[in-house]
Each structure stands twice: as C-alpha cells, then as structure tokens.
C-alpha cells in the first residue's frame, strides 16, 4: 500500500525558514492535486497550500507571500518552502495527495515556531 513520506519538520525561531517535502512510497496513478494541511492543537485540519496537476497553486491567506509550494508532476512529489515563520504557524503539517481513485494522507510533520 502506498504511503506518503514527509520530511523537514522541526523547531525554528520566529522569522526563520523550514522546507517540508513529501513523496509517495510507490507509484500513484491519476493524481489530481497535492497539498499541505496544518492542524494546531484543538483545531481542525486546514489547507495551507495546494497545487493542481495541470493547474496552479493556491494558498491560505495567512501564508501568502511567505510560503511557496512546488511540485514535480512526474514523481508526484511536493515541497513547501516556509519563510518568515511565525508562532501561529506551529502545528502538525500533513501532506495530501488526491488521486481519482483515492485520497492519501501522510502521517504528519511537526513544525514548531518558538523562541
């Protein structure tokens, strides 16, 4: 069974940068889009950024201008470059892959922005 493998989380000071990466453990057919969602303690899982295969990227208002999502359509991989991080960016970041037949989720990567 294909799993999404995430990497790049960690602890960073406010104003710092981190890059998250996500790749499937095997081939996935008919991918529509991939993205990143964030879940802070006590909150729901919200979209941070996504990119459609053959389309453009979209971002949550709170991260526009600071985060950049990039994708390799051939490998079905994505990365999220996060700059000017703020304490409110703290949470578990989940990779999402939406294919025609199934929706996959990664296990989550913790990002903590704190002094």
PDB file of N, CA and C in Angstrom:
ATOM      1  N   UNK A   1       0.841  -1.194   0.000  1.00  0.00           N
ATOM      2  CA  UNK A   1       0.000   0.000   0.000  1.00  0.00           C
ATOM      3  C   UNK A   1       0.875   1.242   0.000  1.00  0.00           C
ATOM      4  N   UNK A   2       0.543   2.183  -0.856  1.00  0.00           N
ATOM      5  CA  UNK A   2       1.336   3.405  -0.964  1.00  0.00           C
ATOM      6  C   UNK A   2       1.145   4.267   0.264  1.00  0.00           C
ATOM      7  N   UNK A   3       2.251   4.808   0.762  1.00  0.00           N
ATOM      8  CA  UNK A   3       2.218   5.751   1.861  1.00  0.00           C
ATOM      9  C   UNK A   3       2.916   7.029   1.438  1.00  0.00           C
ATOM     10  N   UNK A   4       2.485   8.143   2.033  1.00  0.00           N
ATOM     11  CA  UNK A   4       3.148   9.424   1.789  1.00  0.00           C
ATOM     12  C   UNK A   4       4.220   9.621   2.854  1.00  0.00           C
ATOM     13  N   UNK A   5       5.420   9.930   2.394  1.00  0.00           N
ATOM     14  CA  UNK A   5       6.552  10.101   3.297  1.00  0.00           C
ATOM     15  C   UNK A   5       6.915  11.577   3.366  1.00  0.00           C
ATOM     16  N   UNK A   6       6.823  12.131   4.569  1.00  0.00           N
ATOM     17  CA  UNK A   6       7.099  13.547   4.793  1.00  0.00           C
ATOM     18  C   UNK A   6       8.439  13.715   5.491  1.00  0.00           C
ATOM     19  N   UNK A   7       9.068  14.854   5.238  1.00  0.00           N
ATOM     20  CA  UNK A   7      10.323  15.165   5.922  1.00  0.00           C
ATOM     21  C   UNK A   7      10.473  16.670   6.016  1.00  0.00           C
ATOM     22  N   UNK A   8      11.302  17.108   6.955  1.00  0.00           N
ATOM     23  CA  UNK A   8      11.669  18.514   7.032  1.00  0.00           C
ATOM     24  C   UNK A   8      11.085  19.302   8.175  1.00  0.00           C
ATOM     25  N   UNK A   9      10.261  18.704   9.013  1.00  0.00           N
ATOM     26  CA  UNK A   9       9.729  19.455  10.141  1.00  0.00           C
ATOM     27  C   UNK A   9      10.797  19.712  11.187  1.00  0.00           C
ATOM     28  N   UNK A  10      10.421  20.503  12.206  1.00  0.00           N
ATOM     29  CA  UNK A  10      11.365  20.764  13.279  1.00  0.00           C
ATOM     30  C   UNK A  10      11.018  22.001  14.065  1.00  0.00           C
ATOM     31  N   UNK A  11      11.985  22.431  14.850  1.00  0.00           N
ATOM     32  CA  UNK A  11      11.842  23.623  15.684  1.00  0.00           C
ATOM     33  C   UNK A  11      12.635  24.764  15.064  1.00  0.00           C
ATOM     34  N   UNK A  12      12.010  25.920  14.967  1.00  0.00           N
ATOM     35  CA  UNK A  12      12.665  27.072  14.363  1.00  0.00           C
ATOM     36  C   UNK A  12      12.228  28.325  15.109  1.00  0.00           C
ATOM     37  N   UNK A  13      13.086  29.309  15.150  1.00  0.00           N
ATOM     38  CA  UNK A  13      12.750  30.572  15.797  1.00  0.00           C
ATOM     39  C   UNK A  13      11.868  31.415  14.880  1.00  0.00           C
ATOM     40  N   UNK A  14      11.082  32.298  15.472  1.00  0.00           N
ATOM     41  CA  UNK A  14      10.289  33.216  14.635  1.00  0.00           C
ATOM     42  C   UNK A  14      11.185  33.958  13.648  1.00  0.00           C
ATOM     43  N   UNK A  15      10.686  34.057  12.418  1.00  0.00           N
ATOM     44  CA  UNK A  15      11.466  34.684  11.362  1.00  0.00           C
ATOM     45  C   UNK A  15      12.322  33.720  10.573  1.00  0.00           C
ATOM     46  N   UNK A  16      12.412  32.497  11.053  1.00  0.00           N
ATOM     47  CA  UNK A  16      13.236  31.500  10.380  1.00  0.00           C
ATOM     48  C   UNK A  16      12.520  30.812   9.236  1.00  0.00           C
ATOM     49  N   UNK A  17      13.187  29.813   8.668  1.00  0.00           N
ATOM     50  CA  UNK A  17      12.664  29.104   7.494  1.00  0.00           C
ATOM     51  C   UNK A  17      12.771  27.596   7.689  1.00  0.00           C
ATOM     52  N   UNK A  18      11.860  26.901   7.064  1.00  0.00           N
ATOM     53  CA  UNK A  18      11.882  25.439   7.003  1.00  0.00           C
ATOM     54  C   UNK A  18      11.337  25.016   5.647  1.00  0.00           C
ATOM     55  N   UNK A  19      11.769  23.833   5.214  1.00  0.00           N
ATOM     56  CA  UNK A  19      11.221  23.254   3.994  1.00  0.00           C
ATOM     57  C   UNK A  19      10.672  21.869   4.291  1.00  0.00           C
ATOM     58  N   UNK A  20       9.426  21.643   3.920  1.00  0.00           N
ATOM     59  CA  UNK A  20       8.800  20.330   4.048  1.00  0.00           C
ATOM     60  C   UNK A  20       8.782  19.660   2.682  1.00  0.00           C
ATOM     61  N   UNK A  21       8.991  18.344   2.686  1.00  0.00           N
ATOM     62  CA  UNK A  21       8.931  17.582   1.442  1.00  0.00           C
ATOM     63  C   UNK A  21       8.031  16.375   1.629  1.00  0.00           C
ATOM     64  N   UNK A  22       7.453  15.941   0.525  1.00  0.00           N
ATOM     65  CA  UNK A  22       6.520  14.802   0.573  1.00  0.00           C
ATOM     66  C   UNK A  22       6.649  14.000  -0.711  1.00  0.00           C
ATOM     67  N   UNK A  23       6.723  12.685  -0.554  1.00  0.00           N
ATOM     68  CA  UNK A  23       6.807  11.807  -1.712  1.00  0.00           C
ATOM     69  C   UNK A  23       6.071  10.512  -1.399  1.00  0.00           C
ATOM     70  N   UNK A  24       5.411   9.927  -2.381  1.00  0.00           N
ATOM     71  CA  UNK A  24       4.763   8.640  -2.169  1.00  0.00           C
ATOM     72  C   UNK A  24       5.793   7.516  -2.188  1.00  0.00           C
ATOM     73  N   UNK A  25       5.488   6.432  -1.471  1.00  0.00           N
ATOM     74  CA  UNK A  25       6.422   5.309  -1.389  1.00  0.00           C
ATOM     75  C   UNK A  25       6.380   4.432  -2.623  1.00  0.00           C
ATOM     76  N   UNK A  26       5.395   4.653  -3.500  1.00  0.00           N
ATOM     77  CA  UNK A  26       5.272   3.881  -4.721  1.00  0.00           C
ATOM     78  C   UNK A  26       4.506   4.670  -5.765  1.00  0.00           C
ATOM     79  N   UNK A  27       4.293   4.083  -6.913  1.00  0.00           N
ATOM     80  CA  UNK A  27       3.585   4.804  -7.978  1.00  0.00           C
ATOM     81  C   UNK A  27       2.113   5.019  -7.643  1.00  0.00           C
ATOM     82  N   UNK A  28       1.598   6.172  -8.058  1.00  0.00           N
ATOM     83  CA  UNK A  28       0.193   6.517  -7.899  1.00  0.00           C
ATOM     84  C   UNK A  28      -0.314   7.020  -9.240  1.00  0.00           C
ATOM     85  N   UNK A  29      -1.420   6.488  -9.696  1.00  0.00           N
ATOM     86  CA  UNK A  29      -1.971   6.874 -10.988  1.00  0.00           C
ATOM     87  C   UNK A  29      -3.023   7.959 -10.830  1.00  0.00           C
ATOM     88  N   UNK A  30      -3.153   8.755 -11.868  1.00  0.00           N
ATOM     89  CA  UNK A  30      -4.244   9.727 -11.976  1.00  0.00           C
ATOM     90  C   UNK A  30      -4.321  10.680 -10.790  1.00  0.00           C
ATOM     91  N   UNK A  31      -3.218  11.353 -10.531  1.00  0.00           N
ATOM     92  CA  UNK A  31      -3.183  12.331  -9.446  1.00  0.00           C
ATOM     93  C   UNK A  31      -3.850  13.620  -9.909  1.00  0.00           C
ATOM     94  N   UNK A  32      -4.712  14.170  -9.084  1.00  0.00           N
ATOM     95  CA  UNK A  32      -5.363  15.438  -9.394  1.00  0.00           C
ATOM     96  C   UNK A  32      -4.628  16.620  -8.760  1.00  0.00           C
ATOM     97  N   UNK A  33      -4.277  16.464  -7.487  1.00  0.00           N
ATOM     98  CA  UNK A  33      -3.580  17.556  -6.820  1.00  0.00           C
ATOM     99  C   UNK A  33      -2.889  17.047  -5.573  1.00  0.00           C
ATOM    100  N   UNK A  34      -1.958  17.822  -5.081  1.00  0.00           N
ATOM    101  CA  UNK A  34      -1.281  17.559  -3.819  1.00  0.00           C
ATOM    102  C   UNK A  34      -1.227  18.837  -3.017  1.00  0.00           C
ATOM    103  N   UNK A  35      -1.093  18.684  -1.713  1.00  0.00           N
ATOM    104  CA  UNK A  35      -1.059  19.883  -0.889  1.00  0.00           C
ATOM    105  C   UNK A  35      -0.613  19.613   0.524  1.00  0.00           C
ATOM    106  N   UNK A  36      -0.613  20.680   1.314  1.00  0.00           N
ATOM    107  CA  UNK A  36      -0.249  20.623   2.718  1.00  0.00           C
ATOM    108  C   UNK A  36      -1.379  21.203   3.557  1.00  0.00           C
ATOM    109  N   UNK A  37      -1.690  20.511   4.636  1.00  0.00           N
ATOM    110  CA  UNK A  37      -2.681  20.954   5.603  1.00  0.00           C
ATOM    111  C   UNK A  37      -2.007  21.076   6.957  1.00  0.00           C
ATOM    112  N   UNK A  38      -2.521  21.968   7.787  1.00  0.00           N
ATOM    113  CA  UNK A  38      -1.956  22.168   9.107  1.00  0.00           C
ATOM    114  C   UNK A  38      -3.045  21.968  10.163  1.00  0.00           C
ATOM    115  N   UNK A  39      -2.651  21.304  11.231  1.00  0.00           N
ATOM    116  CA  UNK A  39      -3.561  21.125  12.358  1.00  0.00           C
ATOM    117  C   UNK A  39      -2.859  21.538  13.634  1.00  0.00           C
ATOM    118  N   UNK A  40      -3.364  22.604  14.250  1.00  0.00           N
ATOM    119  CA  UNK A  40      -2.843  23.056  15.530  1.00  0.00           C
ATOM    120  C   UNK A  40      -3.642  22.374  16.645  1.00  0.00           C
ATOM    121  N   UNK A  41      -3.083  22.268  17.832  1.00  0.00           N
ATOM    122  CA  UNK A  41      -3.791  21.603  18.942  1.00  0.00           C
ATOM    123  C   UNK A  41      -5.168  22.196  19.167  1.00  0.00           C
ATOM    124  N   UNK A  42      -6.183  21.340  19.195  1.00  0.00           N
ATOM    125  CA  UNK A  42      -7.544  21.788  19.439  1.00  0.00           C
ATOM    126  C   UNK A  42      -8.255  22.359  18.228  1.00  0.00           C
ATOM    127  N   UNK A  43      -7.563  22.383  17.099  1.00  0.00           N
ATOM    128  CA  UNK A  43      -8.155  22.968  15.889  1.00  0.00           C
ATOM    129  C   UNK A  43      -8.386  21.900  14.822  1.00  0.00           C
ATOM    130  N   UNK A  44      -9.138  22.260  13.818  1.00  0.00           N
ATOM    131  CA  UNK A  44      -9.343  21.354  12.694  1.00  0.00           C
ATOM    132  C   UNK A  44      -8.162  21.421  11.744  1.00  0.00           C
ATOM    133  N   UNK A  45      -8.121  20.505  10.822  1.00  0.00           N
ATOM    134  CA  UNK A  45      -7.059  20.463   9.816  1.00  0.00           C
ATOM    135  C   UNK A  45      -7.428  21.410   8.684  1.00  0.00           C
ATOM    136  N   UNK A  46      -6.593  22.420   8.459  1.00  0.00           N
ATOM    137  CA  UNK A  46      -6.888  23.443   7.462  1.00  0.00           C
ATOM    138  C   UNK A  46      -5.872  23.426   6.330  1.00  0.00           C
ATOM    139  N   UNK A  47      -6.337  23.806   5.153  1.00  0.00           N
ATOM    140  CA  UNK A  47      -5.455  23.881   3.993  1.00  0.00           C
ATOM    141  C   UNK A  47      -4.443  25.004   4.168  1.00  0.00           C
ATOM    142  N   UNK A  48      -3.183  24.684   3.888  1.00  0.00           N
ATOM    143  CA  UNK A  48      -2.129  25.696   3.875  1.00  0.00           C
ATOM    144  C   UNK A  48      -1.811  26.078   2.430  1.00  0.00           C
ATOM    145  N   UNK A  49      -1.551  25.082   1.600  1.00  0.00           N
ATOM    146  CA  UNK A  49      -1.227  25.325   0.196  1.00  0.00           C
ATOM    147  C   UNK A  49      -1.490  24.051  -0.588  1.00  0.00           C
ATOM    148  N   UNK A  50      -1.878  24.218  -1.838  1.00  0.00           N
ATOM    149  CA  UNK A  50      -2.084  23.064  -2.704  1.00  0.00           C
ATOM    150  C   UNK A  50      -1.745  23.436  -4.130  1.00  0.00           C
ATOM    151  N   UNK A  51      -1.486  22.414  -4.934  1.00  0.00           N
ATOM    152  CA  UNK A  51      -1.181  22.628  -6.341  1.00  0.00           C
ATOM    153  C   UNK A  51      -1.895  21.557  -7.147  1.00  0.00           C
ATOM    154  N   UNK A  52      -2.552  21.982  -8.226  1.00  0.00           N
ATOM    155  CA  UNK A  52      -3.272  21.055  -9.082  1.00  0.00           C
ATOM    156  C   UNK A  52      -2.386  20.634 -10.242  1.00  0.00           C
ATOM    157  N   UNK A  53      -2.428  19.356 -10.539  1.00  0.00           N
ATOM    158  CA  UNK A  53      -1.654  18.888 -11.686  1.00  0.00           C
ATOM    159  C   UNK A  53      -2.278  19.454 -12.960  1.00  0.00           C
ATOM    160  N   UNK A  54      -1.516  20.239 -13.671  1.00  0.00           N
ATOM    161  CA  UNK A  54      -2.042  20.922 -14.843  1.00  0.00           C
ATOM    162  C   UNK A  54      -2.695  22.240 -14.508  1.00  0.00           C
ATOM    163  N   UNK A  55      -2.608  22.650 -13.242  1.00  0.00           N
ATOM    164  CA  UNK A  55      -3.205  23.906 -12.816  1.00  0.00           C
ATOM    165  C   UNK A  55      -2.255  24.683 -11.938  1.00  0.00           C
ATOM    166  N   UNK A  56      -2.798  25.626 -11.220  1.00  0.00           N
ATOM    167  CA  UNK A  56      -1.961  26.497 -10.403  1.00  0.00           C
ATOM    168  C   UNK A  56      -1.988  26.143  -8.935  1.00  0.00           C
ATOM    169  N   UNK A  57      -1.312  26.970  -8.162  1.00  0.00           N
ATOM    170  CA  UNK A  57      -1.240  26.790  -6.724  1.00  0.00           C
ATOM    171  C   UNK A  57      -2.221  27.720  -6.024  1.00  0.00           C
ATOM    172  N   UNK A  58      -2.633  27.310  -4.850  1.00  0.00           N
ATOM    173  CA  UNK A  58      -3.446  28.180  -4.026  1.00  0.00           C
ATOM    174  C   UNK A  58      -2.916  28.127  -2.603  1.00  0.00           C
ATOM    175  N   UNK A  59      -3.108  29.238  -1.889  1.00  0.00           N
ATOM    176  CA  UNK A  59      -2.568  29.374  -0.546  1.00  0.00           C
ATOM    177  C   UNK A  59      -3.625  29.914   0.405  1.00  0.00           C
ATOM    178  N   UNK A  60      -3.503  29.534   1.663  1.00  0.00           N
ATOM    179  CA  UNK A  60      -4.288  30.179   2.697  1.00  0.00           C
ATOM    180  C   UNK A  60      -3.827  31.627   2.814  1.00  0.00           C
ATOM    181  N   UNK A  61      -4.738  32.522   3.111  1.00  0.00           N
ATOM    182  CA  UNK A  61      -4.402  33.951   3.192  1.00  0.00           C
ATOM    183  C   UNK A  61      -3.267  34.205   4.174  1.00  0.00           C
ATOM    184  N   UNK A  62      -3.243  33.447   5.253  1.00  0.00           N
ATOM    185  CA  UNK A  62      -2.261  33.697   6.308  1.00  0.00           C
ATOM    186  C   UNK A  62      -0.829  33.404   5.880  1.00  0.00           C
ATOM    187  N   UNK A  63      -0.651  32.644   4.800  1.00  0.00           N
ATOM    188  CA  UNK A  63       0.712  32.268   4.403  1.00  0.00           C
ATOM    189  C   UNK A  63       1.123  32.874   3.069  1.00  0.00           C
ATOM    190  N   UNK A  64       0.227  33.576   2.410  1.00  0.00           N
ATOM    191  CA  UNK A  64       0.556  34.180   1.116  1.00  0.00           C
ATOM    192  C   UNK A  64       1.740  35.134   1.255  1.00  0.00           C
ATOM    193  N   UNK A  65       2.686  34.985   0.329  1.00  0.00           N
ATOM    194  CA  UNK A  65       3.873  35.817   0.361  1.00  0.00           C
ATOM    195  C   UNK A  65       4.997  35.273   1.224  1.00  0.00           C
ATOM    196  N   UNK A  66       4.687  34.269   2.038  1.00  0.00           N
ATOM    197  CA  UNK A  66       5.707  33.684   2.917  1.00  0.00           C
ATOM    198  C   UNK A  66       6.015  32.228   2.559  1.00  0.00           C
ATOM    199  N   UNK A  67       5.013  31.499   2.117  1.00  0.00           N
ATOM    200  CA  UNK A  67       5.168  30.088   1.784  1.00  0.00           C
ATOM    201  C   UNK A  67       5.093  29.906   0.273  1.00  0.00           C
ATOM    202  N   UNK A  68       5.855  28.938  -0.227  1.00  0.00           N
ATOM    203  CA  UNK A  68       5.824  28.602  -1.643  1.00  0.00           C
ATOM    204  C   UNK A  68       5.758  27.093  -1.797  1.00  0.00           C
ATOM    205  N   UNK A  69       4.759  26.629  -2.534  1.00  0.00           N
ATOM    206  CA  UNK A  69       4.638  25.203  -2.801  1.00  0.00           C
ATOM    207  C   UNK A  69       5.183  24.928  -4.202  1.00  0.00           C
ATOM    208  N   UNK A  70       5.944  23.844  -4.321  1.00  0.00           N
ATOM    209  CA  UNK A  70       6.461  23.440  -5.618  1.00  0.00           C
ATOM    210  C   UNK A  70       6.192  21.949  -5.807  1.00  0.00           C
ATOM    211  N   UNK A  71       6.107  21.552  -7.073  1.00  0.00           N
ATOM    212  CA  UNK A  71       5.724  20.171  -7.364  1.00  0.00           C
ATOM    213  C   UNK A  71       6.519  19.601  -8.521  1.00  0.00           C
ATOM    214  N   UNK A  72       6.724  18.305  -8.459  1.00  0.00           N
ATOM    215  CA  UNK A  72       7.285  17.550  -9.572  1.00  0.00           C
ATOM    216  C   UNK A  72       6.197  16.583 -10.016  1.00  0.00           C
ATOM    217  N   UNK A  73       5.519  16.943 -11.102  1.00  0.00           N
ATOM    218  CA  UNK A  73       4.376  16.142 -11.548  1.00  0.00           C
ATOM    219  C   UNK A  73       4.790  14.723 -11.923  1.00  0.00           C
ATOM    220  N   UNK A  74       5.974  14.574 -12.481  1.00  0.00           N
ATOM    221  CA  UNK A  74       6.407  13.259 -12.944  1.00  0.00           C
ATOM    222  C   UNK A  74       6.635  12.302 -11.778  1.00  0.00           C
ATOM    223  N   UNK A  75       7.098  12.836 -10.656  1.00  0.00           N
ATOM    224  CA  UNK A  75       7.398  11.996  -9.493  1.00  0.00           C
ATOM    225  C   UNK A  75       6.299  12.052  -8.446  1.00  0.00           C
ATOM    226  N   UNK A  76       5.311  12.920  -8.651  1.00  0.00           N
ATOM    227  CA  UNK A  76       4.245  13.107  -7.656  1.00  0.00           C
ATOM    228  C   UNK A  76       4.817  13.494  -6.297  1.00  0.00           C
ATOM    229  N   UNK A  77       5.728  14.455  -6.316  1.00  0.00           N
ATOM    230  CA  UNK A  77       6.314  14.961  -5.079  1.00  0.00           C
ATOM    231  C   UNK A  77       6.038  16.452  -4.952  1.00  0.00           C
ATOM    232  N   UNK A  78       5.978  16.920  -3.723  1.00  0.00           N
ATOM    233  CA  UNK A  78       5.819  18.341  -3.475  1.00  0.00           C
ATOM    234  C   UNK A  78       6.740  18.781  -2.348  1.00  0.00           C
ATOM    235  N   UNK A  79       7.020  20.079  -2.351  1.00  0.00           N
ATOM    236  CA  UNK A  79       7.766  20.694  -1.266  1.00  0.00           C
ATOM    237  C   UNK A  79       7.056  21.976  -0.858  1.00  0.00           C
ATOM    238  N   UNK A  80       7.262  22.369   0.371  1.00  0.00           N
ATOM    239  CA  UNK A  80       6.707  23.622   0.877  1.00  0.00           C
ATOM    240  C   UNK A  80       7.830  24.407   1.517  1.00  0.00           C
ATOM    241  N   UNK A  81       8.213  25.500   0.886  1.00  0.00           N
ATOM    242  CA  UNK A  81       9.220  26.387   1.441  1.00  0.00           C
ATOM    243  C   UNK A  81       8.514  27.401   2.317  1.00  0.00           C
ATOM    244  N   UNK A  82       8.876  27.415   3.601  1.00  0.00           N
ATOM    245  CA  UNK A  82       8.212  28.294   4.564  1.00  0.00           C
ATOM    246  C   UNK A  82       9.224  29.308   5.078  1.00  0.00           C
ATOM    247  N   UNK A  83       8.972  30.572   4.784  1.00  0.00           N
ATOM    248  CA  UNK A  83       9.842  31.662   5.214  1.00  0.00           C
ATOM    249  C   UNK A  83       9.110  32.569   6.189  1.00  0.00           C
ATOM    250  N   UNK A  84       9.875  33.371   6.883  1.00  0.00           N
ATOM    251  CA  UNK A  84       9.311  34.344   7.836  1.00  0.00           C
ATOM    252  C   UNK A  84       8.297  33.672   8.750  1.00  0.00           C
ATOM    253  N   UNK A  85       8.683  32.546   9.310  1.00  0.00           N
ATOM    254  CA  UNK A  85       7.759  31.770  10.127  1.00  0.00           C
ATOM    255  C   UNK A  85       7.347  32.517  11.384  1.00  0.00           C
ATOM    256  N   UNK A  86       6.092  32.294  11.778  1.00  0.00           N
ATOM    257  CA  UNK A  86       5.507  32.937  12.937  1.00  0.00           C
ATOM    258  C   UNK A  86       5.067  31.868  13.939  1.00  0.00           C
ATOM    259  N   UNK A  87       4.941  32.215  15.206  1.00  0.00           N
ATOM    260  CA  UNK A  87       4.468  31.225  16.185  1.00  0.00           C
ATOM    261  C   UNK A  87       3.124  30.614  15.799  1.00  0.00           C
ATOM    262  N   UNK A  88       2.274  31.378  15.156  1.00  0.00           N
ATOM    263  CA  UNK A  88       0.962  30.846  14.753  1.00  0.00           C
ATOM    264  C   UNK A  88       1.039  29.843  13.599  1.00  0.00           C
ATOM    265  N   UNK A  89       2.214  29.672  13.018  1.00  0.00           N
ATOM    266  CA  UNK A  89       2.411  28.634  12.002  1.00  0.00           C
ATOM    267  C   UNK A  89       2.651  27.265  12.648  1.00  0.00           C
ATOM    268  N   UNK A  90       2.789  27.227  13.938  1.00  0.00           N
ATOM    269  CA  UNK A  90       3.032  25.973  14.654  1.00  0.00           C
ATOM    270  C   UNK A  90       1.884  24.996  14.474  1.00  0.00           C
ATOM    271  N   UNK A  91       2.231  23.744  14.261  1.00  0.00           N
ATOM    272  CA  UNK A  91       1.225  22.705  14.129  1.00  0.00           C
ATOM    273  C   UNK A  91       1.807  21.470  13.469  1.00  0.00           C
ATOM    274  N   UNK A  92       0.954  20.496  13.260  1.00  0.00           N
ATOM    275  CA  UNK A  92       1.339  19.303  12.513  1.00  0.00           C
ATOM    276  C   UNK A  92       0.928  19.523  11.065  1.00  0.00           C
ATOM    277  N   UNK A  93       1.879  19.373  10.175  1.00  0.00           N
ATOM    278  CA  UNK A  93       1.640  19.575   8.754  1.00  0.00           C
ATOM    279  C   UNK A  93       1.467  18.218   8.080  1.00  0.00           C
ATOM    280  N   UNK A  94       0.347  18.066   7.396  1.00  0.00           N
ATOM    281  CA  UNK A  94       0.020  16.802   6.733  1.00  0.00           C
ATOM    282  C   UNK A  94       0.082  16.981   5.224  1.00  0.00           C
ATOM    283  N   UNK A  95       0.761  16.050   4.587  1.00  0.00           N
ATOM    284  CA  UNK A  95       0.791  16.014   3.132  1.00  0.00           C
ATOM    285  C   UNK A  95      -0.467  15.316   2.633  1.00  0.00           C
ATOM    286  N   UNK A  96      -1.019  15.836   1.563  1.00  0.00           N
ATOM    287  CA  UNK A  96      -2.232  15.276   0.961  1.00  0.00           C
ATOM    288  C   UNK A  96      -1.996  14.995  -0.512  1.00  0.00           C
ATOM    289  N   UNK A  97      -2.459  13.854  -0.967  1.00  0.00           N
ATOM    290  CA  UNK A  97      -2.408  13.514  -2.390  1.00  0.00           C
ATOM    291  C   UNK A  97      -3.796  13.030  -2.791  1.00  0.00           C
ATOM    292  N   UNK A  98      -4.423  13.755  -3.709  1.00  0.00           N
ATOM    293  CA  UNK A  98      -5.763  13.389  -4.170  1.00  0.00           C
ATOM    294  C   UNK A  98      -5.661  12.799  -5.570  1.00  0.00           C
ATOM    295  N   UNK A  99      -5.962  11.522  -5.665  1.00  0.00           N
ATOM    296  CA  UNK A  99      -5.993  10.848  -6.954  1.00  0.00           C
ATOM    297  C   UNK A  99      -7.442  10.526  -7.297  1.00  0.00           C
ATOM    298  N   UNK A 100      -7.647  10.102  -8.517  1.00  0.00           N
ATOM    299  CA  UNK A 100      -9.013   9.817  -8.967  1.00  0.00           C
ATOM    300  C   UNK A 100      -9.657   8.745  -8.084  1.00  0.00           C
ATOM    301  N   UNK A 101      -8.873   7.709  -7.742  1.00  0.00           N
ATOM    302  CA  UNK A 101      -9.453   6.571  -7.032  1.00  0.00           C
ATOM    303  C   UNK A 101      -9.338   6.663  -5.522  1.00  0.00           C
ATOM    304  N   UNK A 102      -8.442   7.543  -5.022  1.00  0.00           N
ATOM    305  CA  UNK A 102      -8.215   7.525  -3.585  1.00  0.00           C
ATOM    306  C   UNK A 102      -7.548   8.815  -3.140  1.00  0.00           C
ATOM    307  N   UNK A 103      -7.734   9.142  -1.862  1.00  0.00           N
ATOM    308  CA  UNK A 103      -7.076  10.288  -1.246  1.00  0.00           C
ATOM    309  C   UNK A 103      -6.103   9.756  -0.190  1.00  0.00           C
ATOM    310  N   UNK A 104      -4.841  10.175  -0.298  1.00  0.00           N
ATOM    311  CA  UNK A 104      -3.814   9.719   0.624  1.00  0.00           C
ATOM    312  C   UNK A 104      -3.438  10.855   1.578  1.00  0.00           C
ATOM    313  N   UNK A 105      -3.055  10.457   2.801  1.00  0.00           N
ATOM    314  CA  UNK A 105      -2.558  11.415   3.796  1.00  0.00           C
ATOM    315  C   UNK A 105      -1.236  10.908   4.362  1.00  0.00           C
ATOM    316  N   UNK A 106      -0.329  11.849   4.606  1.00  0.00           N
ATOM    317  CA  UNK A 106       0.890  11.495   5.306  1.00  0.00           C
ATOM    318  C   UNK A 106       0.624  11.413   6.804  1.00  0.00           C
ATOM    319  N   UNK A 107       1.611  10.951   7.536  1.00  0.00           N
ATOM    320  CA  UNK A 107       1.436  10.801   8.983  1.00  0.00           C
ATOM    321  C   UNK A 107       1.616  12.101   9.745  1.00  0.00           C
ATOM    322  N   UNK A 108       2.140  13.117   9.090  1.00  0.00           N
ATOM    323  CA  UNK A 108       2.272  14.434   9.712  1.00  0.00           C
ATOM    324  C   UNK A 108       3.686  14.752  10.117  1.00  0.00           C
ATOM    325  N   UNK A 109       4.043  16.018   9.980  1.00  0.00           N
ATOM    326  CA  UNK A 109       5.367  16.516  10.381  1.00  0.00           C
ATOM    327  C   UNK A 109       5.166  17.703  11.315  1.00  0.00           C
ATOM    328  N   UNK A 110       5.773  17.616  12.479  1.00  0.00           N
ATOM    329  CA  UNK A 110       5.611  18.688  13.472  1.00  0.00           C
ATOM    330  C   UNK A 110       6.475  19.883  13.100  1.00  0.00           C
ATOM    331  N   UNK A 111       5.864  21.048  13.080  1.00  0.00           N
ATOM    332  CA  UNK A 111       6.580  22.310  12.904  1.00  0.00           C
ATOM    333  C   UNK A 111       6.282  23.167  14.127  1.00  0.00           C
ATOM    334  N   UNK A 112       7.334  23.574  14.812  1.00  0.00           N
ATOM    335  CA  UNK A 112       7.188  24.411  15.996  1.00  0.00           C
ATOM    336  C   UNK A 112       7.986  25.687  15.799  1.00  0.00           C
ATOM    337  N   UNK A 113       7.302  26.817  15.911  1.00  0.00           N
ATOM    338  CA  UNK A 113       7.957  28.122  15.772  1.00  0.00           C
ATOM    339  C   UNK A 113       7.932  28.784  17.147  1.00  0.00           C
ATOM    340  N   UNK A 114       9.111  28.880  17.744  1.00  0.00           N
ATOM    341  CA  UNK A 114       9.164  29.375  19.113  1.00  0.00           C
ATOM    342  C   UNK A 114      10.570  29.851  19.436  1.00  0.00           C
ATOM    343  N   UNK A 115      10.627  30.790  20.395  1.00  0.00           N
ATOM    344  CA  UNK A 115      11.924  31.193  20.918  1.00  0.00           C
ATOM    345  C   UNK A 115      12.445  30.148  21.882  1.00  0.00           C
TER     346      UNK A 115
END
